[in-house]
């Protein structure tokens, strides 16, 4: 995600993950977090050096070097979100990943990024930084391949699923959001070790974009960037809000889950007799166990923004619990398959028509 003077999604990772229901009961957060929630972020003494994030920075630099980019080393710094300020060859990393206690809190509030996801975001932001460091976006060839750099951002863009003009990297067909995101996603795929991009994208329109990135990398690999240093956005030492205020301000926009009429559908999916006593367990227990991969995959393949999918799944899980529905433990794969398809159908309805259900 780049941060520009045009409206953009405020947090790339949160756009992909969003906040879960525990945050909606914010004041009920476990007692162990109350002290840290009250602290101003700038007073936490957070540093990238020596933190759990430092190894990912070194991994990124090793990957850049392995690809022949010997002079490009974007500055990484702690801030409130994943991001790369527009035109600035620097990478912002979320502060909560730099401290184990904050990471525990983030896991309680959200779906904490794992090592694989961290590198997905790192490579994406490195794509923005590479574009800005060598000012590639100013060339006619870049515009011909990716589109106008100054095109306005659209938060609620409508992607074309399975389009072969774009690479597949982050969820939601993110390369289709904006030309700058298209380049960053293309760079990320090119940079990823063992991505086999030449083979995977053979015959795709996206291959020309990957070849362009490869050609530019060879051209500037031993050349100092036009912009060696960039200006950071707000740093962790400048963040005056408390940890608690940070999470309150991150609450997602409401979506109309109240329009869902779930009871009949859910009774059909989880159709275990109430009289049965053996070989069953609560359906909501099963769904909670598999919630994250379901949300991840529905968002990835449907192109529906992950916050919407996550809110939908959370609403369904709460209703399943309220209804006391159960599952036959021998048939859990069947329930999960049907539930994923059901969630996808509702999500696609929302994407196309702006509503989950039409009377």
Short mmCIF file of C-alpha atoms in Angstrom, two decimals:
data_model
loop_
_atom_site.label_atom_id
_atom_site.label_comp_id
_atom_site.label_asym_id
_atom_site.label_seq_id
_atom_site.Cartn_x
_atom_site.Cartn_y
_atom_site.Cartn_z
CA UNK A 1 0.00 0.00 0.00
CA UNK A 2 1.24 3.46 -0.77
CA UNK A 3 0.23 6.45 1.33
CA UNK A 4 -0.59 9.45 -0.81
CA UNK A 5 -2.67 12.60 -0.69
CA UNK A 6 -5.58 10.69 -2.18
CA UNK A 7 -7.95 8.60 -0.04
CA UNK A 8 -6.55 5.10 0.42
CA UNK A 9 -7.27 2.14 2.63
CA UNK A 10 -5.72 3.20 5.97
CA UNK A 11 -3.88 -0.02 6.72
CA UNK A 12 -2.84 -2.68 4.22
CA UNK A 13 -2.72 -5.48 6.75
CA UNK A 14 -6.04 -4.47 8.28
CA UNK A 15 -7.55 -4.22 4.82
CA UNK A 16 -6.52 -7.84 4.38
CA UNK A 17 -7.28 -9.04 7.93
CA UNK A 18 -9.67 -6.58 9.71
CA UNK A 19 -10.70 -6.56 13.34
CA UNK A 20 -12.58 -9.38 14.97
CA UNK A 21 -15.47 -9.39 17.40
CA UNK A 22 -13.25 -9.25 20.55
CA UNK A 23 -12.58 -5.60 19.75
CA UNK A 24 -16.28 -4.86 19.72
CA UNK A 25 -16.21 -5.69 23.44
CA UNK A 26 -13.12 -3.55 23.88
CA UNK A 27 -13.62 -2.79 27.55
CA UNK A 28 -13.84 -6.52 28.25
CA UNK A 29 -10.27 -7.11 27.07
CA UNK A 30 -8.40 -9.44 29.37
CA UNK A 31 -6.97 -7.80 32.49
CA UNK A 32 -3.40 -8.63 31.48
CA UNK A 33 -3.62 -6.07 28.65
CA UNK A 34 -5.12 -3.17 30.60
CA UNK A 35 -1.78 -1.65 31.62
CA UNK A 36 -0.34 -1.64 28.11
CA UNK A 37 -3.59 -0.29 26.62
CA UNK A 38 -3.23 2.84 28.76
CA UNK A 39 0.33 3.64 27.63
CA UNK A 40 1.15 6.23 24.93
CA UNK A 41 2.80 4.40 22.06
CA UNK A 42 5.74 6.79 21.89
CA UNK A 43 6.61 5.94 25.51
CA UNK A 44 6.93 2.21 24.91
CA UNK A 45 10.57 2.52 23.81
CA UNK A 46 10.02 0.44 20.69
CA UNK A 47 12.96 -0.04 18.33
CA UNK A 48 13.27 -2.01 15.12
CA UNK A 49 16.84 -2.98 15.97
CA UNK A 50 16.86 -6.05 18.18
CA UNK A 51 13.13 -6.64 17.76
CA UNK A 52 11.45 -9.73 16.27
CA UNK A 53 11.00 -7.72 13.05
CA UNK A 54 14.68 -7.19 12.42
CA UNK A 55 15.19 -10.65 10.93
CA UNK A 56 12.53 -9.96 8.32
CA UNK A 57 14.31 -6.79 7.24
CA UNK A 58 17.52 -8.77 6.81
CA UNK A 59 15.64 -11.45 4.89
CA UNK A 60 14.26 -8.80 2.53
CA UNK A 61 17.73 -7.39 1.95
CA UNK A 62 19.08 -10.88 1.22
CA UNK A 63 16.31 -11.48 -1.31
CA UNK A 64 17.03 -8.15 -3.02
CA UNK A 65 20.72 -9.01 -3.21
CA UNK A 66 19.97 -12.48 -4.59
CA UNK A 67 17.97 -10.82 -7.38
CA UNK A 68 20.91 -8.59 -8.29
CA UNK A 69 19.67 -5.41 -6.60
CA UNK A 70 22.92 -4.57 -4.85
CA UNK A 71 22.35 -0.86 -4.27
CA UNK A 72 18.69 -0.81 -3.28
CA UNK A 73 18.20 -1.06 0.49
CA UNK A 74 15.01 0.72 1.52
CA UNK A 75 14.93 2.15 5.02
CA UNK A 76 12.48 0.31 7.30
CA UNK A 77 10.92 1.96 10.33
CA UNK A 78 8.18 1.41 12.92
CA UNK A 79 4.88 3.20 12.45
CA UNK A 80 1.15 2.55 12.81
CA UNK A 81 0.68 0.40 9.71
CA UNK A 82 2.23 -1.34 6.75
CA UNK A 83 2.89 1.30 4.14
CA UNK A 84 5.16 3.23 1.84
CA UNK A 85 4.50 6.99 1.72
CA UNK A 86 3.77 7.98 -1.88
CA UNK A 87 7.00 8.79 -3.69
CA UNK A 88 9.19 7.90 -0.71
CA UNK A 89 11.48 4.82 -0.88
CA UNK A 90 10.92 3.74 2.72
CA UNK A 91 8.92 0.94 4.32
CA UNK A 92 6.71 1.43 7.36
CA UNK A 93 6.12 -1.58 9.60
CA UNK A 94 3.41 -1.84 12.31
CA UNK A 95 4.77 -1.20 15.78
CA UNK A 96 2.91 -4.10 17.43
CA UNK A 97 5.14 -6.60 15.63
CA UNK A 98 8.22 -5.23 17.39
CA UNK A 99 7.23 -6.37 20.87
CA UNK A 100 6.02 -9.80 22.07
CA UNK A 101 3.46 -8.33 24.49
CA UNK A 102 2.00 -6.06 21.80
CA UNK A 103 1.93 -9.01 19.42
CA UNK A 104 -0.11 -10.98 21.97
CA UNK A 105 -2.52 -8.06 22.22
CA UNK A 106 -2.78 -7.82 18.44
CA UNK A 107 -3.51 -11.54 18.26
CA UNK A 108 -6.27 -11.02 20.83
CA UNK A 109 -7.73 -8.12 18.85
CA UNK A 110 -7.09 -9.29 15.29
CA UNK A 111 -5.45 -12.03 13.25
CA UNK A 112 -1.76 -11.40 13.89
CA UNK A 113 0.45 -11.66 10.81
CA UNK A 114 2.55 -14.81 10.71
CA UNK A 115 6.05 -15.00 9.18
CA UNK A 116 4.70 -15.81 5.71
CA UNK A 117 2.30 -12.85 5.77
CA UNK A 118 4.97 -10.48 7.05
CA UNK A 119 7.16 -11.28 4.05
CA UNK A 120 4.20 -10.91 1.70
CA UNK A 121 3.75 -7.34 2.96
CA UNK A 122 7.50 -6.66 3.01
CA UNK A 123 7.92 -7.65 -0.63
CA UNK A 124 4.87 -5.62 -1.64
CA UNK A 125 6.08 -2.48 0.12
CA UNK A 126 9.56 -3.04 -1.32
CA UNK A 127 7.92 -2.89 -4.74
CA UNK A 128 6.57 0.57 -3.99
CA UNK A 129 9.94 1.66 -2.61
CA UNK A 130 11.79 0.33 -5.68
CA UNK A 131 9.41 2.18 -7.98
CA UNK A 132 9.99 5.43 -6.08
CA UNK A 133 13.74 4.97 -5.55
CA UNK A 134 14.38 4.75 -9.29
CA UNK A 135 11.33 6.83 -10.29
CA UNK A 136 10.22 4.22 -12.79
CA UNK A 137 6.63 5.47 -12.71
CA UNK A 138 7.69 8.57 -14.67
CA UNK A 139 8.53 6.59 -17.82
CA UNK A 140 6.19 6.06 -20.76
CA UNK A 141 6.86 2.31 -20.70
CA UNK A 142 5.72 2.09 -17.05
CA UNK A 143 2.50 3.98 -17.88
CA UNK A 144 1.85 1.78 -20.92
CA UNK A 145 2.17 -1.39 -18.83
CA UNK A 146 0.58 -0.38 -15.54
CA UNK A 147 -1.46 2.75 -16.21
CA UNK A 148 -1.36 6.35 -14.94
CA UNK A 149 0.48 6.69 -11.65
CA UNK A 150 -1.71 9.64 -10.62
CA UNK A 151 -4.97 7.78 -11.10
CA UNK A 152 -7.24 8.30 -8.09
CA UNK A 153 -7.41 5.49 -5.56
CA UNK A 154 -10.71 3.71 -5.03
CA UNK A 155 -11.26 2.06 -1.66
CA UNK A 156 -14.16 -0.04 -2.94
CA UNK A 157 -12.78 -1.06 -6.31
CA UNK A 158 -14.46 -3.92 -8.12
CA UNK A 159 -11.88 -6.43 -9.41
CA UNK A 160 -12.23 -8.84 -12.28
CA UNK A 161 -11.58 -12.25 -10.68
CA UNK A 162 -9.15 -14.52 -12.54
CA UNK A 163 -7.99 -11.78 -14.92
CA UNK A 164 -4.67 -12.84 -16.42
CA UNK A 165 -3.55 -9.25 -16.88
CA UNK A 166 -2.50 -9.15 -13.23
CA UNK A 167 -0.35 -11.29 -10.93
CA UNK A 168 -1.83 -13.05 -7.91
CA UNK A 169 -0.18 -12.26 -4.63
CA UNK A 170 -2.27 -10.61 -1.91
CA UNK A 171 -5.91 -11.38 -1.25
CA UNK A 172 -8.71 -9.62 -3.07
CA UNK A 173 -6.98 -9.38 -6.47
CA UNK A 174 -5.12 -6.44 -4.97
CA UNK A 175 -3.05 -5.72 -8.08
CA UNK A 176 -6.23 -4.42 -9.70
CA UNK A 177 -6.71 -1.67 -7.12
CA UNK A 178 -4.39 0.90 -8.72
CA UNK A 179 -1.44 1.02 -11.19
CA UNK A 180 0.97 1.60 -8.31
CA UNK A 181 -0.41 -1.46 -6.51
CA UNK A 182 -0.18 -3.43 -9.75
CA UNK A 183 3.53 -2.66 -9.95
CA UNK A 184 4.13 -3.43 -6.25
CA UNK A 185 2.34 -6.77 -6.54
CA UNK A 186 4.25 -7.61 -9.74
CA UNK A 187 7.55 -6.78 -8.03
CA UNK A 188 6.58 -8.91 -5.01
CA UNK A 189 5.90 -11.96 -7.18
CA UNK A 190 9.16 -11.40 -9.07
CA UNK A 191 11.09 -11.09 -5.79
CA UNK A 192 9.57 -14.10 -4.02
CA UNK A 193 12.07 -16.99 -3.91
CA UNK A 194 11.04 -20.04 -5.93
CA UNK A 195 7.97 -18.27 -7.36
CA UNK A 196 8.80 -19.66 -10.82
CA UNK A 197 7.09 -16.63 -12.31
CA UNK A 198 8.22 -17.31 -15.87
CA UNK A 199 6.55 -20.72 -15.86
CA UNK A 200 3.51 -19.80 -13.79
CA UNK A 201 2.61 -16.72 -15.84
CA UNK A 202 3.48 -18.08 -19.27
CA UNK A 203 0.81 -16.91 -21.71
CA UNK A 204 -0.60 -14.32 -19.29
CA UNK A 205 -0.76 -10.59 -19.94
CA UNK A 206 0.93 -10.18 -16.56
CA UNK A 207 4.10 -11.80 -17.91
CA UNK A 208 5.09 -8.61 -19.77
CA UNK A 209 4.92 -6.73 -16.47
CA UNK A 210 7.10 -9.31 -14.74
CA UNK A 211 9.60 -9.18 -17.59
CA UNK A 212 9.68 -5.40 -17.26
CA UNK A 213 10.51 -5.65 -13.56
CA UNK A 214 13.20 -8.22 -14.30
CA UNK A 215 14.69 -6.03 -17.02
CA UNK A 216 14.69 -2.90 -14.85
CA UNK A 217 16.30 -4.80 -11.98
CA UNK A 218 19.11 -5.92 -14.26
CA UNK A 219 19.52 -2.40 -15.55
CA UNK A 220 19.76 -0.66 -12.18
CA UNK A 221 21.15 -3.48 -10.05
CA UNK A 222 24.51 -1.75 -9.54
CA UNK A 223 23.21 1.81 -9.89
CA UNK A 224 22.57 4.08 -6.94
CA UNK A 225 18.89 5.03 -6.68
CA UNK A 226 17.74 8.46 -7.84
CA UNK A 227 16.26 8.82 -4.36
CA UNK A 228 18.47 7.06 -1.86
CA UNK A 229 16.71 8.43 1.21
CA UNK A 230 13.04 9.05 1.68
CA UNK A 231 10.90 10.86 4.21
CA UNK A 232 9.08 8.68 6.68
CA UNK A 233 5.46 9.01 7.64
CA UNK A 234 4.72 9.24 11.38
CA UNK A 235 7.24 7.21 13.36
CA UNK A 236 6.61 5.21 16.50
CA UNK A 237 8.40 7.89 18.54
CA UNK A 238 5.86 10.47 17.34
CA UNK A 239 2.71 8.47 18.06
CA UNK A 240 1.01 10.30 20.95
CA UNK A 241 -2.10 8.12 21.19
CA UNK A 242 -2.28 5.31 23.69
CA UNK A 243 -2.35 1.70 22.57
CA UNK A 244 -6.03 1.56 23.50
CA UNK A 245 -6.82 4.65 21.42
CA UNK A 246 -4.99 3.13 18.47
CA UNK A 247 -7.29 0.10 18.54
CA UNK A 248 -10.44 2.12 19.10
CA UNK A 249 -9.63 4.30 16.07
CA UNK A 250 -9.09 1.15 14.02
CA UNK A 251 -12.66 -0.07 14.42
CA UNK A 252 -14.01 -1.03 10.98
CA UNK A 253 -16.98 0.61 9.33
CA UNK A 254 -20.29 -1.05 10.01
CA UNK A 255 -21.77 -3.25 7.30
CA UNK A 256 -25.43 -4.33 7.16
CA UNK A 257 -25.20 -7.76 8.78
CA UNK A 258 -28.63 -7.13 10.28
CA UNK A 259 -30.19 -7.88 6.89
CA UNK A 260 -29.08 -11.51 7.10
CA UNK A 261 -31.86 -14.05 7.60
CA UNK A 262 -29.71 -16.94 8.70
CA UNK A 263 -31.83 -19.31 10.76
CA UNK A 264 -33.30 -21.46 7.98
CA UNK A 265 -30.04 -21.70 6.03
CA UNK A 266 -27.96 -22.55 9.07
CA UNK A 267 -30.43 -25.20 10.20
CA UNK A 268 -30.07 -26.81 6.76
CA UNK A 269 -26.27 -26.76 6.90
CA UNK A 270 -25.90 -27.95 10.50
CA UNK A 271 -28.74 -30.46 10.52
CA UNK A 272 -27.88 -32.64 13.51
CA UNK A 273 -30.83 -33.74 15.64
CA UNK A 274 -31.06 -32.06 19.02
CA UNK A 275 -31.74 -35.48 20.55
CA UNK A 276 -28.43 -36.90 19.47
CA UNK A 277 -25.89 -37.07 22.30
CA UNK A 278 -22.79 -38.91 21.00
CA UNK A 279 -20.28 -37.97 18.32
CA UNK A 280 -21.31 -34.32 18.16
CA UNK A 281 -19.89 -30.97 19.22
CA UNK A 282 -21.03 -27.32 19.02
CA UNK A 283 -20.95 -25.99 15.45
CA UNK A 284 -19.61 -22.64 16.59
CA UNK A 285 -16.63 -24.42 18.18
CA UNK A 286 -15.76 -25.98 14.82
CA UNK A 287 -16.25 -22.68 12.98
CA UNK A 288 -14.09 -20.73 15.42
CA UNK A 289 -11.33 -23.27 14.94
CA UNK A 290 -11.37 -22.80 11.16
CA UNK A 291 -12.54 -19.19 10.93
CA UNK A 292 -9.28 -17.58 9.78
CA UNK A 293 -8.54 -19.92 6.83
CA UNK A 294 -12.17 -19.69 5.71
CA UNK A 295 -12.06 -15.89 5.76
CA UNK A 296 -8.64 -15.85 4.09
CA UNK A 297 -9.67 -18.09 1.21
CA UNK A 298 -13.10 -16.57 0.60
CA UNK A 299 -11.53 -13.11 0.44
CA UNK A 300 -8.65 -14.31 -1.75
CA UNK A 301 -10.73 -16.05 -4.39
CA UNK A 302 -13.85 -13.89 -4.40
CA UNK A 303 -12.17 -10.47 -4.37
CA UNK A 304 -14.51 -9.30 -1.61
CA UNK A 305 -12.65 -7.14 0.88
CA UNK A 306 -11.54 -9.17 3.84
CA UNK A 307 -13.16 -6.86 6.43
CA UNK A 308 -16.54 -7.61 4.86
CA UNK A 309 -15.96 -11.36 4.76
CA UNK A 310 -14.69 -11.36 8.32
CA UNK A 311 -17.66 -9.40 9.63
CA UNK A 312 -20.01 -11.75 7.77
CA UNK A 313 -18.37 -14.87 9.22
CA UNK A 314 -18.38 -13.36 12.71
CA UNK A 315 -22.10 -12.59 12.43
CA UNK A 316 -22.84 -16.13 11.29
CA UNK A 317 -20.73 -17.65 14.07
CA UNK A 318 -22.61 -15.65 16.68
CA UNK A 319 -25.96 -16.80 15.27
CA UNK A 320 -24.82 -20.43 15.15
CA UNK A 321 -23.93 -20.16 18.83
CA UNK A 322 -27.25 -18.49 19.69
CA UNK A 323 -29.16 -21.27 17.93
CA UNK A 324 -27.17 -23.98 19.70
CA UNK A 325 -26.41 -25.78 16.43
CA UNK A 326 -24.17 -28.84 16.45
CA UNK A 327 -22.11 -30.92 14.02
CA UNK A 328 -21.45 -34.61 13.54
CA UNK A 329 -17.70 -34.84 14.12
CA UNK A 330 -17.41 -37.52 11.38
CA UNK A 331 -18.74 -35.10 8.76
CA UNK A 332 -16.88 -31.91 9.67
CA UNK A 333 -15.21 -31.58 6.27
CA UNK A 334 -18.67 -31.58 4.66
CA UNK A 335 -19.92 -28.85 6.98
CA UNK A 336 -16.83 -26.73 6.37
CA UNK A 337 -17.13 -27.10 2.60
CA UNK A 338 -20.78 -26.10 2.59
CA UNK A 339 -20.17 -23.25 4.99
CA UNK A 340 -17.34 -21.86 2.83
CA UNK A 341 -19.50 -22.04 -0.30
CA UNK A 342 -22.43 -20.44 1.53
CA UNK A 343 -20.22 -17.61 2.79
CA UNK A 344 -18.79 -17.09 -0.68
CA UNK A 345 -22.25 -16.82 -2.21
CA UNK A 346 -23.31 -14.20 0.34
CA UNK A 347 -20.05 -12.28 -0.12
CA UNK A 348 -20.38 -12.23 -3.91
CA UNK A 349 -23.94 -10.96 -3.55
CA UNK A 350 -22.57 -8.09 -1.49
CA UNK A 351 -19.79 -7.38 -3.99
CA UNK A 352 -22.08 -7.29 -7.01
CA UNK A 353 -25.25 -5.79 -5.55
CA UNK A 354 -24.20 -4.08 -2.34
CA UNK A 355 -26.42 -6.32 -0.20
CA UNK A 356 -26.02 -9.79 1.22
CA UNK A 357 -29.63 -10.84 0.60
CA UNK A 358 -32.29 -9.48 -1.75
CA UNK A 359 -35.96 -10.01 -0.88
#
